Amino acid sequence: MKRDNTIECERFFPYKNDEELELLYQDDWFCVVFGTAEDMNKKSIGIRWIIDKKGDKNPKGYPYERYVRLPWYFSEGFLQTILVNKNPSGQVICKSENIEEAIKYFKNLKD
């Protein structure tokens, strides 16, 4: 998997069948996806680590071959945090139109 938002991301449970799954963020530790889970009609945010329990790199990640879903009411705040977070040298970690679109989606759910 490349590290940009233009390519496919790993499709693990519960997003295995979502053909429009979007990679919103990925670094050396974890990735964040936006898609429709198999048991839901609405989109959600999924997170998985790209390391195993010991902290070693592992493409299967942790939890093993699956994403942990965030409840929709946490998703907007979580994504806002990714956009404003900075690395130790003060640079913004992530700038993504995909994240901004996902934030709009969750704002509309509130209304």
PDB file of C-alpha atoms in Angstrom:
ATOM      1  CA  MET A   1       0.000   0.000   0.000  1.00  0.00           C
ATOM      2  CA  LYS A   2       1.345   3.428  -0.931  1.00  0.00           C
ATOM      3  CA  ARG A   3       1.177   6.239   1.575  1.00  0.00           C
ATOM      4  CA  ASP A   4      -1.052   8.624  -0.339  1.00  0.00           C
ATOM      5  CA  ASN A   5      -4.820   9.025  -0.474  1.00  0.00           C
ATOM      6  CA  THR A   6      -5.145   8.249  -4.158  1.00  0.00           C
ATOM      7  CA  ILE A   7      -4.812   4.470  -3.969  1.00  0.00           C
ATOM      8  CA  GLU A   8      -6.692   1.659  -2.307  1.00  0.00           C
ATOM      9  CA  CYS A   9      -6.225   0.822   1.328  1.00  0.00           C
ATOM     10  CA  GLU A  10      -6.289  -2.616   2.900  1.00  0.00           C
ATOM     11  CA  ARG A  11      -9.802  -4.025   3.060  1.00  0.00           C
ATOM     12  CA  PHE A  12     -10.253  -5.793   6.362  1.00  0.00           C
ATOM     13  CA  PHE A  13     -13.347  -6.476   8.472  1.00  0.00           C
ATOM     14  CA  PRO A  14     -15.752  -4.642   8.785  1.00  0.00           C
ATOM     15  CA  TYR A  15     -14.962  -2.726   5.565  1.00  0.00           C
ATOM     16  CA  LYS A  16     -13.973  -5.748   3.463  1.00  0.00           C
ATOM     17  CA  ASN A  17     -16.800  -5.301   0.931  1.00  0.00           C
ATOM     18  CA  ASP A  18     -16.722  -1.493   0.635  1.00  0.00           C
ATOM     19  CA  GLU A  19     -15.475  -0.666  -2.846  1.00  0.00           C
ATOM     20  CA  GLU A  20     -15.301   3.063  -2.015  1.00  0.00           C
ATOM     21  CA  LEU A  21     -13.211   2.723   1.149  1.00  0.00           C
ATOM     22  CA  GLU A  22     -10.940   5.768   1.516  1.00  0.00           C
ATOM     23  CA  LEU A  23      -7.594   6.004   3.250  1.00  0.00           C
ATOM     24  CA  LEU A  24      -7.701   9.240   5.247  1.00  0.00           C
ATOM     25  CA  TYR A  25      -4.424   8.984   7.120  1.00  0.00           C
ATOM     26  CA  GLN A  26      -1.480   6.640   7.481  1.00  0.00           C
ATOM     27  CA  ASP A  27       1.874   6.861   9.175  1.00  0.00           C
ATOM     28  CA  ASP A  28       4.349   4.278  10.484  1.00  0.00           C
ATOM     29  CA  TRP A  29       2.069   3.373  13.407  1.00  0.00           C
ATOM     30  CA  PHE A  30      -1.560   3.383  12.282  1.00  0.00           C
ATOM     31  CA  CYS A  31      -4.001   4.165   9.525  1.00  0.00           C
ATOM     32  CA  VAL A  32      -7.482   5.670   9.413  1.00  0.00           C
ATOM     33  CA  VAL A  33     -10.125   4.763   6.834  1.00  0.00           C
ATOM     34  CA  PHE A  34     -13.576   6.136   5.963  1.00  0.00           C
ATOM     35  CA  GLY A  35     -16.174   3.773   4.604  1.00  0.00           C
ATOM     36  CA  THR A  36     -19.366   1.784   5.033  1.00  0.00           C
ATOM     37  CA  ALA A  37     -19.048  -1.220   7.330  1.00  0.00           C
ATOM     38  CA  GLU A  38     -20.702  -4.485   6.387  1.00  0.00           C
ATOM     39  CA  ASP A  39     -23.395  -4.232   9.054  1.00  0.00           C
ATOM     40  CA  MET A  40     -24.272  -0.543   8.652  1.00  0.00           C
ATOM     41  CA  ASN A  41     -25.894   1.807   6.151  1.00  0.00           C
ATOM     42  CA  LYS A  42     -23.903   4.868   7.207  1.00  0.00           C
ATOM     43  CA  LYS A  43     -20.211   5.528   6.833  1.00  0.00           C
ATOM     44  CA  SER A  44     -17.844   5.327   9.772  1.00  0.00           C
ATOM     45  CA  ILE A  45     -14.204   5.770  10.673  1.00  0.00           C
ATOM     46  CA  GLY A  46     -12.009   2.703  11.134  1.00  0.00           C
ATOM     47  CA  ILE A  47      -8.583   2.611  12.767  1.00  0.00           C
ATOM     48  CA  ARG A  48      -5.962  -0.101  12.766  1.00  0.00           C
ATOM     49  CA  TRP A  49      -2.372  -0.182  13.860  1.00  0.00           C
ATOM     50  CA  ILE A  50       0.329  -1.181  11.353  1.00  0.00           C
ATOM     51  CA  ILE A  51       2.343  -2.772  14.116  1.00  0.00           C
ATOM     52  CA  ASP A  52       1.756  -5.904  16.119  1.00  0.00           C
ATOM     53  CA  LYS A  53       1.399  -6.200  19.891  1.00  0.00           C
ATOM     54  CA  LYS A  54       5.197  -6.182  20.273  1.00  0.00           C
ATOM     55  CA  GLY A  55       5.514  -2.934  18.301  1.00  0.00           C
ATOM     56  CA  ASP A  56       7.047  -4.566  15.227  1.00  0.00           C
ATOM     57  CA  LYS A  57       5.865  -3.585  11.731  1.00  0.00           C
ATOM     58  CA  ASN A  58       3.236  -5.991  10.513  1.00  0.00           C
ATOM     59  CA  PRO A  59       1.048  -5.489   7.413  1.00  0.00           C
ATOM     60  CA  LYS A  60      -1.753  -7.497   9.066  1.00  0.00           C
ATOM     61  CA  GLY A  61      -1.734  -4.974  11.905  1.00  0.00           C
ATOM     62  CA  TYR A  62      -3.422  -4.992  15.259  1.00  0.00           C
ATOM     63  CA  PRO A  63      -6.087  -6.000  15.812  1.00  0.00           C
ATOM     64  CA  TYR A  64      -5.238  -8.709  13.300  1.00  0.00           C
ATOM     65  CA  GLU A  65      -6.781  -7.998   9.864  1.00  0.00           C
ATOM     66  CA  ARG A  66      -9.538  -5.738  11.128  1.00  0.00           C
ATOM     67  CA  TYR A  67     -10.383  -2.131  11.866  1.00  0.00           C
ATOM     68  CA  VAL A  68     -11.773  -0.755  15.094  1.00  0.00           C
ATOM     69  CA  ARG A  69     -14.746   1.499  14.319  1.00  0.00           C
ATOM     70  CA  LEU A  70     -15.239   4.824  16.016  1.00  0.00           C
ATOM     71  CA  PRO A  71     -18.788   5.761  16.996  1.00  0.00           C
ATOM     72  CA  TRP A  72     -20.038   8.468  14.606  1.00  0.00           C
ATOM     73  CA  TYR A  73     -20.328  11.037  17.413  1.00  0.00           C
ATOM     74  CA  PHE A  74     -16.564  10.772  18.111  1.00  0.00           C
ATOM     75  CA  SER A  75     -15.532  10.801  14.459  1.00  0.00           C
ATOM     76  CA  GLU A  76     -15.748  14.519  13.702  1.00  0.00           C
ATOM     77  CA  GLY A  77     -13.607  15.500  16.709  1.00  0.00           C
ATOM     78  CA  PHE A  78     -11.099  12.740  16.028  1.00  0.00           C
ATOM     79  CA  LEU A  79     -10.650  13.854  12.405  1.00  0.00           C
ATOM     80  CA  GLN A  80     -10.331  17.517  13.456  1.00  0.00           C
ATOM     81  CA  THR A  81      -7.514  16.439  15.775  1.00  0.00           C
ATOM     82  CA  ILE A  82      -5.652  14.733  12.936  1.00  0.00           C
ATOM     83  CA  LEU A  83      -5.868  17.909  10.850  1.00  0.00           C
ATOM     84  CA  VAL A  84      -4.445  20.185  13.560  1.00  0.00           C
ATOM     85  CA  ASN A  85      -1.886  17.819  15.079  1.00  0.00           C
ATOM     86  CA  LYS A  86       1.760  18.766  14.620  1.00  0.00           C
ATOM     87  CA  ASN A  87       4.941  16.745  14.758  1.00  0.00           C
ATOM     88  CA  PRO A  88       7.733  17.625  17.241  1.00  0.00           C
ATOM     89  CA  SER A  89       9.258  20.115  14.781  1.00  0.00           C
ATOM     90  CA  GLY A  90       5.950  22.015  14.556  1.00  0.00           C
ATOM     91  CA  GLN A  91       4.856  20.885  11.085  1.00  0.00           C
ATOM     92  CA  VAL A  92       1.247  19.923  10.505  1.00  0.00           C
ATOM     93  CA  ILE A  93       1.111  16.155  10.193  1.00  0.00           C
ATOM     94  CA  CYS A  94      -1.727  15.848   7.723  1.00  0.00           C
ATOM     95  CA  LYS A  95      -3.526  18.045   5.220  1.00  0.00           C
ATOM     96  CA  SER A  96      -6.246  16.162   3.399  1.00  0.00           C
ATOM     97  CA  GLU A  97      -9.340  17.148   1.461  1.00  0.00           C
ATOM     98  CA  ASN A  98     -10.616  13.631   2.126  1.00  0.00           C
ATOM     99  CA  ILE A  99     -10.527  14.265   5.863  1.00  0.00           C
ATOM    100  CA  GLU A 100     -12.357  17.562   5.422  1.00  0.00           C
ATOM    101  CA  GLU A 101     -15.048  15.804   3.351  1.00  0.00           C
ATOM    102  CA  ALA A 102     -15.424  13.133   6.037  1.00  0.00           C
ATOM    103  CA  ILE A 103     -15.779  15.849   8.705  1.00  0.00           C
ATOM    104  CA  LYS A 104     -18.586  17.437   6.661  1.00  0.00           C
ATOM    105  CA  TYR A 105     -20.294  14.035   6.446  1.00  0.00           C
ATOM    106  CA  PHE A 106     -20.339  13.654  10.243  1.00  0.00           C
ATOM    107  CA  LYS A 107     -21.437  17.277  10.768  1.00  0.00           C
ATOM    108  CA  ASN A 108     -24.439  16.548   8.532  1.00  0.00           C
ATOM    109  CA  LEU A 109     -25.325  13.508  10.647  1.00  0.00           C
ATOM    110  CA  LYS A 110     -25.668  15.807  13.669  1.00  0.00           C
ATOM    111  CA  ASP A 111     -28.067  18.166  11.869  1.00  0.00           C
TER     112      ASP A 111
END
